[in-house]
Short mmCIF file of C-alpha atoms and ligand atoms in Angstrom, two decimals:
data_model
loop_
_atom_site.label_atom_id
_atom_site.label_comp_id
_atom_site.label_asym_id
_atom_site.label_seq_id
_atom_site.Cartn_x
_atom_site.Cartn_y
_atom_site.Cartn_z
CA UNK A 24 108.16 126.89 127.55
CA UNK A 25 106.82 130.49 127.58
CA UNK A 26 106.37 132.89 125.43
CA UNK A 27 107.85 135.81 125.46
CA UNK A 28 105.75 138.52 126.09
CA UNK A 29 106.57 141.27 123.51
CA UNK A 30 105.98 137.99 121.14
CA UNK A 31 101.98 136.67 120.16
CA UNK A 32 101.01 134.28 121.26
CA UNK A 33 100.27 131.28 118.65
CA UNK A 34 96.45 131.46 119.04
CA UNK A 35 95.59 127.50 118.90
CA UNK A 36 98.24 126.48 118.00
CA UNK A 37 98.05 127.09 113.77
CA UNK A 38 101.41 128.19 113.71
CA UNK A 39 102.78 124.97 115.40
CA UNK A 40 100.11 122.87 113.40
CA UNK A 41 101.27 124.37 110.52
CA UNK A 42 104.83 123.14 111.24
CA UNK A 43 103.68 119.73 111.97
CA UNK A 44 101.64 119.68 108.39
CA UNK A 45 105.05 120.64 106.33
CA UNK A 46 107.02 118.10 108.58
CA UNK A 47 105.34 115.57 107.53
CA UNK A 48 104.73 116.49 103.90
CA UNK A 49 108.66 116.80 103.44
CA UNK A 50 108.89 112.63 103.87
CA UNK A 51 104.97 112.03 101.82
CA UNK A 52 107.56 111.03 98.63
CA UNK A 53 110.19 108.79 100.09
CA UNK A 54 107.68 106.62 102.39
CA UNK A 55 104.46 106.02 99.74
CA UNK A 56 106.99 105.06 97.21
CA UNK A 57 108.82 103.20 99.62
CA UNK A 58 105.27 101.55 100.94
CA UNK A 59 103.80 100.78 97.94
CA UNK A 60 106.61 98.14 96.60
CA UNK A 61 105.11 95.67 96.47
CA UNK A 62 102.40 97.62 94.37
CA UNK A 63 104.64 98.16 91.97
CA UNK A 64 106.53 94.71 92.19
CA UNK A 65 103.44 93.58 91.01
CA UNK A 66 103.34 95.08 88.21
CA UNK A 67 106.65 94.36 87.60
CA UNK A 68 106.51 90.68 87.25
CA UNK A 69 103.73 89.59 85.51
CA UNK A 70 104.82 86.99 84.26
CA UNK A 71 103.80 84.43 85.87
CA UNK A 72 105.45 80.60 86.48
CA UNK A 73 103.60 78.32 84.09
CA UNK A 74 103.88 74.38 85.18
CA UNK A 75 106.86 73.36 86.14
CA UNK A 76 109.12 75.01 84.01
CA UNK A 77 110.20 78.33 85.16
CA UNK A 78 110.32 81.59 82.91
CA UNK A 79 112.73 83.36 82.62
CA UNK A 80 112.12 87.30 84.57
CA UNK A 81 114.50 90.29 84.38
CA UNK A 82 115.28 91.22 88.26
CA UNK A 83 114.11 94.69 88.53
CA UNK A 84 115.27 94.99 92.28
CA UNK A 85 113.51 97.50 93.14
CA UNK A 86 113.63 98.15 96.35
CA UNK A 87 117.42 99.06 95.86
CA UNK A 88 116.55 101.60 92.90
CA UNK A 89 113.72 102.83 94.16
CA UNK A 90 116.17 103.61 97.50
CA UNK A 91 119.38 104.59 96.02
CA UNK A 92 117.39 107.32 94.32
CA UNK A 93 115.58 108.79 96.91
CA UNK A 94 118.24 109.65 98.86
CA UNK A 95 121.06 110.64 96.00
CA UNK A 96 118.78 113.82 95.59
CA UNK A 97 118.94 114.31 99.12
CA UNK A 98 123.00 113.86 99.54
CA UNK A 99 123.03 115.69 95.93
CA UNK A 100 120.90 118.43 97.65
CA UNK A 101 122.59 118.99 100.74
CA UNK A 102 126.19 119.75 98.67
CA UNK A 103 124.12 122.18 96.76
CA UNK A 104 122.30 123.99 98.76
CA UNK A 105 124.61 126.96 99.07
CA UNK A 106 124.19 127.57 95.44
CA UNK A 107 119.80 127.52 95.41
CA UNK A 108 120.18 129.25 98.40
CA UNK A 109 121.26 132.27 96.40
CA UNK A 110 119.56 132.03 93.19
CA UNK A 111 115.78 130.89 93.68
CA UNK A 112 114.12 132.75 97.02
CA UNK A 113 112.31 130.62 100.10
CA UNK A 114 109.08 131.41 98.70
CA UNK A 115 110.05 129.60 95.51
CA UNK A 116 111.53 127.50 96.62
CA UNK A 117 109.36 125.53 99.01
CA UNK A 118 106.01 126.42 96.60
CA UNK A 119 107.39 125.20 93.93
CA UNK A 120 108.91 122.14 95.25
CA UNK A 121 105.58 121.17 97.26
CA UNK A 122 104.22 121.46 93.27
CA UNK A 123 106.31 119.72 91.10
CA UNK A 124 105.98 116.89 93.76
CA UNK A 125 101.63 117.21 93.77
CA UNK A 126 102.00 116.75 89.91
CA UNK A 127 104.03 113.42 90.17
CA UNK A 128 102.36 111.83 92.80
CA UNK A 129 98.91 113.37 90.63
CA UNK A 130 101.33 110.82 87.96
CA UNK A 131 101.99 107.80 89.70
CA UNK A 132 98.51 107.80 90.22
CA UNK A 133 96.98 108.70 86.78
CA UNK A 134 99.68 106.11 86.14
CA UNK A 135 97.66 102.98 87.71
CA UNK A 136 95.28 102.50 85.61
CA UNK A 137 97.75 102.71 82.22
CA UNK A 138 98.25 99.94 81.62
CA UNK A 139 102.67 99.56 80.50
CA UNK A 140 104.90 97.79 79.21
CA UNK A 141 107.06 96.88 82.61
CA UNK A 142 110.75 98.37 81.01
CA UNK A 143 108.84 101.17 80.15
CA UNK A 144 107.20 101.54 83.69
CA UNK A 145 110.22 100.97 86.51
CA UNK A 146 111.96 103.67 84.03
CA UNK A 147 108.91 105.97 84.45
CA UNK A 148 108.90 104.88 87.55
CA UNK A 149 112.02 105.73 88.00
CA UNK A 150 112.40 108.99 87.09
CA UNK A 151 109.37 110.09 88.87
CA UNK A 152 111.30 108.41 92.12
CA UNK A 153 114.18 111.04 91.13
CA UNK A 154 112.64 114.12 90.63
CA UNK A 155 109.87 114.06 93.00
CA UNK A 156 112.37 113.08 95.87
CA UNK A 157 114.68 116.39 94.47
CA UNK A 158 111.72 118.28 95.33
CA UNK A 159 112.00 116.95 98.72
CA UNK A 160 114.84 117.73 99.56
CA UNK A 161 115.20 121.49 98.55
CA UNK A 162 111.36 121.35 100.14
CA UNK A 163 112.96 119.84 102.99
CA UNK A 164 116.42 122.09 103.08
CA UNK A 165 115.05 125.41 102.92
CA UNK A 166 111.96 124.80 105.59
CA UNK A 167 114.65 123.77 108.02
CA UNK A 168 116.31 127.36 107.33
CA UNK A 169 112.49 128.59 108.08
CA UNK A 170 112.08 126.49 110.92
CA UNK A 171 115.24 127.87 112.53
CA UNK A 172 113.34 131.38 113.15
CA UNK A 173 110.96 130.16 115.66
CA UNK A 174 111.13 129.53 118.64
CA UNK A 175 113.40 126.06 119.81
CA UNK A 176 109.82 124.12 119.78
CA UNK A 177 108.76 124.69 116.62
CA UNK A 178 111.80 121.99 115.23
CA UNK A 179 110.82 120.05 117.85
CA UNK A 180 107.35 119.43 115.68
CA UNK A 181 108.48 120.35 111.96
CA UNK A 182 110.73 117.40 112.92
CA UNK A 183 107.79 115.16 115.01
CA UNK A 184 105.93 115.72 111.71
CA UNK A 185 108.57 114.35 109.17
CA UNK A 186 108.91 111.28 111.72
CA UNK A 187 104.32 110.86 111.30
CA UNK A 188 104.75 110.64 108.13
CA UNK A 189 106.55 107.06 107.41
CA UNK A 190 103.21 106.08 109.87
CA UNK A 191 101.14 107.62 107.38
CA UNK A 192 101.60 106.38 104.67
CA UNK A 193 101.67 102.68 106.58
CA UNK A 194 97.76 103.31 107.68
CA UNK A 195 96.81 104.49 103.83
CA UNK A 196 98.32 101.71 102.56
CA UNK A 197 96.43 98.68 105.00
CA UNK A 198 93.30 100.84 104.93
CA UNK A 199 94.10 100.54 100.10
CA UNK A 200 94.95 96.73 101.75
CA UNK A 201 91.62 96.67 103.74
CA UNK A 202 88.91 98.07 101.39
CA UNK A 203 86.94 95.23 99.00
CA UNK A 204 88.47 97.79 96.23
CA UNK A 205 90.52 95.87 93.35
CA UNK A 206 93.82 96.22 93.50
CA UNK A 207 93.80 99.43 90.73
CA UNK A 208 91.15 100.51 93.26
CA UNK A 209 93.43 100.35 95.98
CA UNK A 210 96.37 101.68 94.41
CA UNK A 211 94.87 104.79 92.52
CA UNK A 212 93.06 105.37 96.86
CA UNK A 213 96.22 105.18 98.14
CA UNK A 214 98.10 107.38 95.87
CA UNK A 215 95.76 110.08 95.82
CA UNK A 216 96.67 110.86 99.63
CA UNK A 217 99.32 111.68 98.96
CA UNK A 218 97.63 114.20 96.82
CA UNK A 219 95.79 115.59 98.89
CA UNK A 220 97.94 115.34 101.40
CA UNK A 221 100.83 117.16 99.84
CA UNK A 222 97.55 119.58 98.49
CA UNK A 223 97.14 120.62 102.32
CA UNK A 224 100.37 121.10 102.63
CA UNK A 225 100.91 124.13 100.74
CA UNK A 226 97.57 125.11 102.29
CA UNK A 227 99.57 124.89 105.47
CA UNK A 228 102.53 126.82 104.26
CA UNK A 229 99.95 129.48 102.39
CA UNK A 230 98.39 130.07 106.06
CA UNK A 231 102.00 130.51 107.77
CA UNK A 232 102.54 134.14 106.33
CA UNK A 233 98.70 135.26 107.52
CA UNK A 234 99.31 133.80 111.76
CA UNK A 235 100.31 137.05 113.53
CA UNK A 236 103.01 135.07 115.71
CA UNK A 237 104.38 133.57 112.56
CA UNK A 238 104.60 137.17 110.94
CA UNK A 239 106.70 138.76 114.10
CA UNK A 240 108.64 135.89 113.10
CA UNK A 241 109.46 135.46 109.57
CA UNK A 242 108.67 139.83 109.10
CA UNK A 243 110.24 140.34 111.47
CA UNK A 244 113.49 143.02 109.85
CA UNK A 245 113.33 140.58 106.81
CA UNK A 246 111.46 140.28 104.22
CA UNK A 247 109.71 137.08 104.44
CA UNK A 248 107.98 136.37 100.52
CA UNK A 249 110.96 138.57 99.27
CA UNK A 250 113.78 136.27 99.88
CA UNK A 251 116.06 138.23 101.80
CA UNK A 252 115.66 135.80 104.91
CA UNK A 253 117.47 134.12 102.52
CA UNK A 254 120.47 136.76 101.72
CA UNK A 255 120.52 136.58 105.91
CA UNK A 256 121.32 133.12 106.10
CA UNK A 257 123.30 132.72 103.10
CA UNK A 258 125.93 135.47 105.14
CA UNK A 259 125.08 133.69 108.68
CA UNK A 260 126.33 130.17 106.99
CA UNK A 261 129.24 128.76 108.66
CA UNK A 262 131.24 127.80 106.17
CA UNK A 263 133.45 130.05 104.51
CA UNK A 264 133.79 129.26 101.46
CA UNK A 265 129.65 129.07 101.06
CA UNK A 266 130.18 124.99 100.71
CA UNK A 267 127.59 124.50 102.92
CA UNK A 268 124.91 126.84 103.86
CA UNK A 269 124.89 126.85 107.66
CA UNK A 270 121.41 127.54 109.56
CA UNK A 271 119.35 124.17 109.22
CA UNK A 272 119.78 122.67 112.31
CA UNK A 273 119.94 119.07 110.84
CA UNK A 274 117.77 119.14 108.34
CA UNK A 275 117.26 115.95 109.97
CA UNK A 276 114.90 113.01 111.15
CA UNK A 277 115.60 113.86 115.23
CA UNK A 278 112.58 115.22 116.94
CA UNK A 279 114.06 115.79 119.76
CA UNK A 280 113.62 119.50 121.88
CA UNK A 281 117.33 120.02 122.47
CA UNK A 282 118.46 119.93 118.77
CA UNK A 283 120.57 122.95 118.64
CA UNK A 284 119.18 124.28 121.71
CA UNK A 285 122.23 125.89 122.33
CA UNK A 286 121.94 128.02 119.32
CA UNK A 287 119.71 130.81 121.23
CA UNK A 288 122.96 131.68 123.00
CA UNK A 289 121.14 132.60 126.42
CA UNK A 290 119.17 128.55 127.15
CA UNK A 291 117.18 131.37 129.43
CA UNK A 292 115.45 133.36 127.50
CA UNK A 293 112.69 131.55 124.60
CA UNK A 294 114.04 133.78 121.98
CA UNK A 295 114.00 132.55 118.38
CA UNK A 296 116.90 130.58 117.26
CA UNK A 297 117.24 134.02 115.05
CA UNK A 298 120.13 133.57 112.23
CA UNK A 299 120.75 137.26 113.05
CA UNK A 300 122.33 136.68 116.82
CA UNK A 301 124.94 134.57 114.86
CA UNK A 302 125.65 138.17 112.84
CA UNK A 303 125.85 140.20 115.92
CA UNK A 304 128.04 138.30 117.31
CA UNK A 305 130.24 137.80 114.43
CA UNK A 306 130.22 142.28 114.99
CA UNK A 307 131.06 141.45 118.65
CA UNK A 308 134.41 139.54 117.43
CA UNK A 309 132.87 136.53 118.24
CA UNK A 310 135.21 134.46 115.55
CA UNK A 311 133.28 131.78 114.72
CA UNK A 312 135.43 128.21 114.33
CA UNK A 313 136.65 126.86 111.53
CA UNK A 314 134.20 123.33 110.05
CA UNK A 315 138.11 121.69 110.47
CA UNK A 316 137.68 122.52 114.22
CA UNK A 317 133.77 121.67 115.06
CA UNK A 318 134.59 118.62 113.09
CA UNK A 319 137.47 118.02 115.51
CA UNK A 320 134.70 118.44 117.65
CA UNK A 321 132.15 116.32 116.39
CA UNK A 322 133.31 113.63 114.38
CA UNK A 323 131.90 111.13 116.79
CA UNK A 324 128.46 111.98 116.21
CA UNK A 325 128.80 112.96 113.34
CA UNK A 326 130.42 109.09 112.44
CA UNK A 327 127.22 107.25 114.55
CA UNK A 328 124.18 109.11 112.24
CA UNK A 329 125.94 108.29 109.08
CA UNK A 330 126.86 104.59 110.51
CA UNK A 331 123.24 104.66 112.12
CA UNK A 332 121.31 104.96 107.99
CA UNK A 333 124.19 102.96 107.14
CA UNK A 334 123.17 100.53 108.89
CA UNK A 335 119.31 100.88 108.37
CA UNK A 336 118.94 101.91 105.19
CA UNK A 337 120.88 98.55 104.05
CA UNK A 338 118.77 96.75 104.58
CA UNK A 339 115.47 97.97 105.24
CA UNK A 340 113.14 98.73 102.78
CA UNK A 341 115.52 96.29 100.54
CA UNK A 342 115.64 93.22 102.14
CA UNK A 343 112.60 93.33 104.99
CA UNK A 344 109.75 94.22 102.36
CA UNK A 345 111.18 90.34 100.57
CA UNK A 346 110.88 89.01 103.96
CA UNK A 347 106.54 86.57 103.13
CA UNK A 348 104.93 85.42 106.54
CA UNK A 349 104.77 81.92 107.15
CA UNK A 350 100.80 81.97 107.58
CA UNK A 351 99.65 81.80 104.54
CA UNK A 352 96.08 83.09 104.58
CA UNK A 353 94.20 86.65 105.01
CA UNK A 354 96.90 87.86 106.41
CA UNK A 355 99.68 87.53 103.98
CA UNK A 356 98.36 90.56 101.66
CA UNK A 357 98.58 92.94 105.34
CA UNK A 358 102.28 91.49 106.60
CA UNK A 359 104.65 93.22 104.93
CA UNK A 360 103.07 96.61 106.07
CA UNK A 361 102.02 95.78 109.26
CA UNK A 362 105.68 94.21 109.91
CA UNK A 363 107.73 95.58 108.15
CA UNK A 364 106.36 99.08 107.46
CA UNK A 365 104.28 99.90 110.26
CA UNK A 366 106.38 98.36 113.14
CA UNK A 367 109.43 100.28 111.50
CA UNK A 368 107.78 104.14 111.52
CA UNK A 369 106.21 103.70 114.95
CA UNK A 370 109.53 102.32 116.39
CA UNK A 371 111.19 104.44 115.15
CA UNK A 372 109.51 107.60 116.29
CA UNK A 373 108.84 105.97 119.44
CA UNK A 374 113.10 105.69 119.79
CA UNK A 375 113.10 109.46 118.28
CA UNK A 376 110.49 110.90 121.13
CA UNK A 377 111.54 108.61 123.96
CA UNK A 378 114.73 110.97 124.00
CA UNK A 379 112.48 113.28 125.27
CA UNK A 380 113.00 111.70 128.46
CA UNK A 381 116.25 109.15 128.22
CA UNK A 382 119.82 110.92 127.16
CA UNK A 383 122.31 107.28 127.98
CA UNK A 384 124.50 106.63 127.15
CA UNK A 385 125.98 110.53 127.54
CA UNK A 386 127.66 112.01 124.84
CA UNK A 387 131.54 112.02 126.38
CA UNK A 388 130.68 108.18 127.21
CA UNK A 389 132.87 105.72 124.56
CA UNK A 390 129.64 102.70 124.44
CA UNK A 391 127.55 105.13 122.61
CA UNK A 392 129.96 104.44 119.77
CA UNK A 393 130.11 101.10 120.43
CA UNK A 394 126.34 100.45 120.52
CA UNK A 395 125.47 102.37 117.60
CA UNK A 396 128.34 99.85 115.73
CA UNK A 397 126.91 96.91 117.40
CA UNK A 398 123.63 97.90 114.72
CA UNK A 399 125.14 96.24 112.37
CA UNK A 400 123.74 92.91 113.93
CA UNK A 401 120.17 94.08 113.21
CA UNK A 402 121.66 92.78 109.17
CA UNK A 403 122.41 89.19 109.01
CA UNK A 404 119.14 88.88 111.18
CA UNK A 405 116.72 90.38 109.11
CA UNK A 406 118.93 88.48 105.79
CA UNK A 407 117.99 85.51 107.54
CA UNK A 408 114.22 86.29 108.14
CA UNK A 409 112.74 84.51 105.32
CA UNK A 410 113.48 86.98 102.41
CA UNK A 411 111.87 85.97 98.99
CA UNK A 412 113.48 84.99 96.73
CA UNK A 413 117.20 83.75 98.18
CA UNK A 414 120.29 82.49 96.86
CA UNK A 415 122.89 81.52 99.24
CA UNK A 416 121.80 81.50 102.92
CA UNK A 417 119.65 80.47 105.05
CA UNK A 418 116.18 80.65 107.31
CA UNK A 419 116.97 81.03 110.49
CA UNK A 420 114.04 83.16 111.29
CA UNK A 421 111.14 81.70 109.72
CA UNK A 422 108.60 82.89 112.39
CA UNK A 423 107.05 86.54 111.66
CA UNK A 424 107.05 86.52 115.31
CA UNK A 425 110.74 87.39 115.16
CA UNK A 426 110.64 89.18 112.82
CA UNK A 427 108.20 91.25 114.11
CA UNK A 428 111.13 91.56 117.11
CA UNK A 429 114.17 91.63 115.29
CA UNK A 430 111.69 95.17 112.91
CA UNK A 431 111.50 96.67 116.52
CA UNK A 432 114.79 96.38 117.37
CA UNK A 433 116.33 97.40 114.82
CA UNK A 434 113.68 100.48 113.34
CA UNK A 435 113.48 101.75 117.87
CA UNK A 436 117.93 101.74 118.35
CA UNK A 437 117.78 103.68 114.92
CA UNK A 438 115.49 106.18 115.98
CA UNK A 439 116.67 106.76 118.92
CA UNK A 440 120.31 106.92 118.34
CA UNK A 441 119.87 108.53 115.11
CA UNK A 442 118.16 111.81 117.72
CA UNK A 443 121.05 111.17 119.93
CA UNK A 444 123.74 111.30 117.36
CA UNK A 445 122.10 114.43 116.23
CA UNK A 446 121.45 116.07 119.65
CA UNK A 447 124.20 116.15 120.74
CA UNK A 448 126.65 117.55 118.45
CA UNK A 449 125.74 120.83 118.46
CA UNK A 450 125.97 120.42 122.65
CA UNK A 451 129.77 119.32 122.10
CA UNK A 452 130.60 122.57 120.89
CA UNK A 453 130.33 126.47 121.74
CA UNK A 454 127.34 127.91 121.01
CA UNK A 455 129.02 130.23 117.69
CA UNK A 456 129.41 126.91 116.47
CA UNK A 457 125.92 125.26 116.68
CA UNK A 458 124.95 125.98 113.12
CA UNK A 459 127.60 125.21 111.89
CA UNK A 460 127.66 121.65 114.14
CA UNK A 461 124.26 121.26 112.53
CA UNK A 462 125.21 122.56 108.88
CA UNK A 463 127.55 119.09 109.39
CA UNK A 464 125.72 116.79 110.95
CA UNK A 465 122.57 116.90 108.29
CA UNK A 466 125.56 116.03 106.08
CA UNK A 467 126.29 113.23 107.47
CA UNK A 468 122.95 111.84 107.43
CA UNK A 469 122.57 112.24 103.64
CA UNK A 470 125.19 110.68 104.04
CA UNK A 471 124.67 107.95 106.16
CA UNK A 472 121.36 106.96 103.81
CA UNK A 473 123.61 107.55 100.47
CA UNK A 474 125.62 104.66 101.41
CA UNK A 475 123.53 102.30 102.84
CA UNK A 476 120.38 102.47 99.98
CA UNK A 477 124.19 101.65 97.63
CA UNK A 478 125.11 98.57 100.71
CA UNK A 479 121.64 97.63 99.99
CA UNK A 480 122.39 96.06 96.83
CA UNK A 481 125.20 93.47 97.76
CA UNK A 482 123.78 92.42 100.45
CA UNK A 483 120.03 91.74 98.55
CA UNK A 484 121.81 89.60 96.15
CA UNK A 485 123.61 87.89 99.01
CA UNK A 486 120.33 86.95 100.54
O1 NOS B 1254 114.64 113.02 103.43
C1 NOS B 1254 115.09 112.82 104.63
N1 NOS B 1254 115.26 113.14 105.87
C2 NOS B 1254 115.67 113.06 107.19
N2 NOS B 1254 115.58 111.55 107.43
C3 NOS B 1254 115.17 110.37 105.90
C4 NOS B 1254 115.02 110.18 105.27
N3 NOS B 1254 114.63 109.90 104.58
C5 NOS B 1254 114.86 108.99 105.57
N4 NOS B 1254 115.16 109.34 106.41
C6 NOS B 1254 114.88 108.25 106.99
O2 NOS B 1254 115.68 107.07 106.90
C7 NOS B 1254 114.22 106.50 107.47
C8 NOS B 1254 113.86 105.02 106.76
O3 NOS B 1254 112.62 105.39 105.79
C9 NOS B 1254 113.57 106.48 108.69
O4 NOS B 1254 114.24 107.20 110.39
C10 NOS B 1254 113.57 108.01 107.61
O5 NOS B 1254 113.32 109.46 108.75
#
């Protein structure tokens, strides 16, 4: 992508690096709490079995609740977006969310050293998860608004950062386990990592308005710090009754450079996706299509993104994080971090990145939704792995390699189809309706995550 001649250069790719870090920062809460599931479960199951008498233990369904209480806020805040955007300025929303996320991570790190009764620990952890993900959702929505003002490639960079957050958490967990420290110190080290990560993210945000290249786009005709941008975004929102805010071209996860490419109207000029482009269009009398009309064109893609995430979150991590290795020994400690979290996040990331080169099946193809629906086979396949404890189903795939292969295909297809759906949707509508398509897809993405999280309860109980 060549820069416009009147635009300053992104020196040393600093703005790119800032947005990459900001993307990574948005998904730190979800990924660090998810990857630490063994730590939390260990603290919740301190009562050991004694001799042959079975001690009755409270089953907390930690992974299920963690998933649900992480994803519901995302859905809620996607719906509440318009309300928040009107009342609180962008700078306050972004910096404020980051500060609260930092405080909640610090609290989690401190709690590692605080002995607590199981029930209370469960309640405190769940409250932390709910609040940290609520702030994460506000942060995510706001940053998508900001990155939308810059050239398209910065959205890609931002979403790449989001994609890497899971791998970052998995590696932090592996290092914590590999260190010879006692389990408390290891857990403390693990939770200090996202504290530092969030601080660095805050630093990137503070640095941003000081960079000439970012200033050029963010301050062009609106005051970045004063929140005037929000007014502008609000006005250019696609939904007449203000239910959804339309600036985000997908709060999503997709890392494809094609997402929202059509927003710019003229793909030849590599100009910024300014919100006011759409204002100008409106002034020229090009009325935007209603949400219903846009939905009619993209419903297949909306269904696909919902379905992909429903399948993914219904078993990951609630079922997959309970799989046990068939090779006891030293490997046991690393098994879940490697075979569940690292494999998932790496392949999810690869699946998204691959869509830069491969876009098959095409956006009109019937095969596309068919393949998406066929991902449902991963649910029984994963449930038939060595999940412990289990009540009803037999173990079909006891070997670690079988589980690893199923996980790899499961996550590869998840990332690939999410990314394709998110990039196809704006291509199915007129360029002027690209923002509406993006906002609608964001809602369905969050809906899929929440439905999946809810389904994880019956599915885990069925194993
Ligand atoms: O808030 C979010 N926004 C976008 N994608 C998310 C969010 N939370 C989770 N995932 C996605 O769900 C899968 C399992 O971790 C991953 O693909 C992750 O990117």
